């Protein structure tokens, strides 16, 4: 799984049927101190996390296919948790 | 899923059964600059790739494509497709923290 920060979202009307109704967030993978790590990726967001919130992304397609209830869906990244921004750095 | 800019199309003469009668797009992946609106340099030094498409994207579209084994999921039988076009992006709002 990847820790990432939500930096935006995309709007797409022409897409795979399993993506209809899903919110697609642009997520920037970050390291433990919050610095960018690699290029942004897109993930399905069932929790409607806010901008710049830290989230946990699962890159395994099984949980995504279960979420969108389509065994033939090509989707892969899905947000499985929203990290607690308690202001304290993770020890 | 990642964003990419469609810069061309590929036509095949000899192909696997899965690829018969399909559309293949030549795609230049976005890096962070292009997310913020920097112009896309077609065939910039980097990794342009070929994406299987059944949504009808054309040159100049921004698409969301998926790589890996999940790209072969939508096909009835296991297929040698490793990049699949899942969405044609109409609008992307991207605002990283300034700090």
mmCIF file of N, CA and C in Angstrom, chain A residues 6 22-23 25 43-50 53-58 67 78-83:
data_model
loop_
_atom_site.group_PDB
_atom_site.id
_atom_site.type_symbol
_atom_site.label_atom_id
_atom_site.label_comp_id
_atom_site.label_asym_id
_atom_site.label_seq_id
_atom_site.Cartn_x
_atom_site.Cartn_y
_atom_site.Cartn_z
ATOM 1 N N UNK A 6 -3.767 13.835 -1.257
ATOM 2 C CA UNK A 6 -4.735 14.142 -2.313
ATOM 3 C C UNK A 6 -4.439 15.549 -2.838
ATOM 4 N N UNK A 22 -17.901 6.913 -9.565
ATOM 5 C CA UNK A 22 -16.786 6.887 -8.609
ATOM 6 C C UNK A 22 -16.049 8.209 -8.694
ATOM 7 N N UNK A 23 -15.566 8.649 -7.537
ATOM 8 C CA UNK A 23 -14.761 9.868 -7.504
ATOM 9 C C UNK A 23 -13.310 9.464 -7.723
ATOM 10 N N UNK A 25 -9.530 10.580 -7.534
ATOM 11 C CA UNK A 25 -8.693 11.619 -6.925
ATOM 12 C C UNK A 25 -7.274 11.483 -7.465
ATOM 13 N N UNK A 43 -6.599 7.429 -8.030
ATOM 14 C CA UNK A 43 -7.203 6.352 -7.243
ATOM 15 C C UNK A 43 -8.686 6.634 -7.067
ATOM 16 N N UNK A 44 -9.453 5.552 -6.943
ATOM 17 C CA UNK A 44 -10.888 5.676 -6.679
ATOM 18 C C UNK A 44 -11.053 6.038 -5.206
ATOM 19 N N UNK A 45 -11.899 7.014 -4.932
ATOM 20 C CA UNK A 45 -11.999 7.553 -3.575
ATOM 21 C C UNK A 45 -13.408 7.340 -3.022
ATOM 22 N N UNK A 46 -13.649 6.250 -2.252
ATOM 23 C CA UNK A 46 -14.980 6.030 -1.689
ATOM 24 C C UNK A 46 -15.252 6.906 -0.469
ATOM 25 N N UNK A 47 -14.190 7.586 0.075
ATOM 26 C CA UNK A 47 -14.409 8.327 1.325
ATOM 27 C C UNK A 47 -14.539 9.825 1.093
ATOM 28 N N UNK A 48 -14.421 10.266 -0.178
ATOM 29 C CA UNK A 48 -14.466 11.704 -0.473
ATOM 30 C C UNK A 48 -13.530 12.464 0.440
ATOM 31 N N UNK A 49 -12.280 12.039 0.459
ATOM 32 C CA UNK A 49 -11.307 12.713 1.336
ATOM 33 C C UNK A 49 -11.071 14.121 0.804
ATOM 34 N N UNK A 50 -10.697 15.022 1.722
ATOM 35 C CA UNK A 50 -10.526 16.420 1.343
ATOM 36 C C UNK A 50 -9.176 16.656 0.681
ATOM 37 N N UNK A 53 -5.358 15.934 2.132
ATOM 38 C CA UNK A 53 -5.403 14.949 3.215
ATOM 39 C C UNK A 53 -4.508 13.782 2.844
ATOM 40 N N UNK A 54 -3.958 13.129 3.866
ATOM 41 C CA UNK A 54 -3.099 11.974 3.611
ATOM 42 C C UNK A 54 -3.971 10.723 3.609
ATOM 43 N N UNK A 55 -3.746 9.875 2.626
ATOM 44 C CA UNK A 55 -4.574 8.673 2.489
ATOM 45 C C UNK A 55 -3.682 7.461 2.253
ATOM 46 N N UNK A 56 -4.302 6.293 2.386
ATOM 47 C CA UNK A 56 -3.602 5.026 2.129
ATOM 48 C C UNK A 56 -4.230 4.430 0.876
ATOM 49 N N UNK A 57 -3.387 4.100 -0.120
ATOM 50 C CA UNK A 57 -3.910 3.589 -1.390
ATOM 51 C C UNK A 57 -3.502 2.124 -1.522
ATOM 52 N N UNK A 58 -4.489 1.281 -1.834
ATOM 53 C CA UNK A 58 -4.171 -0.122 -2.135
ATOM 54 C C UNK A 58 -4.062 -0.260 -3.642
ATOM 55 N N UNK A 67 -15.168 -3.417 -4.634
ATOM 56 C CA UNK A 67 -15.849 -2.154 -4.300
ATOM 57 C C UNK A 67 -16.789 -1.731 -5.424
ATOM 58 N N UNK A 78 -7.214 2.055 -5.202
ATOM 59 C CA UNK A 78 -8.376 2.493 -4.434
ATOM 60 C C UNK A 78 -7.880 2.990 -3.081
ATOM 61 N N UNK A 79 -8.529 4.056 -2.577
ATOM 62 C CA UNK A 79 -8.161 4.585 -1.265
ATOM 63 C C UNK A 79 -8.859 3.717 -0.215
ATOM 64 N N UNK A 80 -8.056 3.140 0.692
ATOM 65 C CA UNK A 80 -8.634 2.249 1.706
ATOM 66 C C UNK A 80 -8.676 2.901 3.076
ATOM 67 N N UNK A 81 -7.968 4.017 3.247
ATOM 68 C CA UNK A 81 -8.002 4.655 4.571
ATOM 69 C C UNK A 81 -7.603 6.117 4.427
ATOM 70 N N UNK A 82 -8.158 6.951 5.328
ATOM 71 C CA UNK A 82 -7.758 8.348 5.400
ATOM 72 C C UNK A 82 -6.955 8.494 6.684
ATOM 73 N N UNK A 83 -5.690 8.972 6.545
ATOM 74 C CA UNK A 83 -4.823 9.000 7.726
ATOM 75 C C UNK A 83 -5.247 10.133 8.645
#
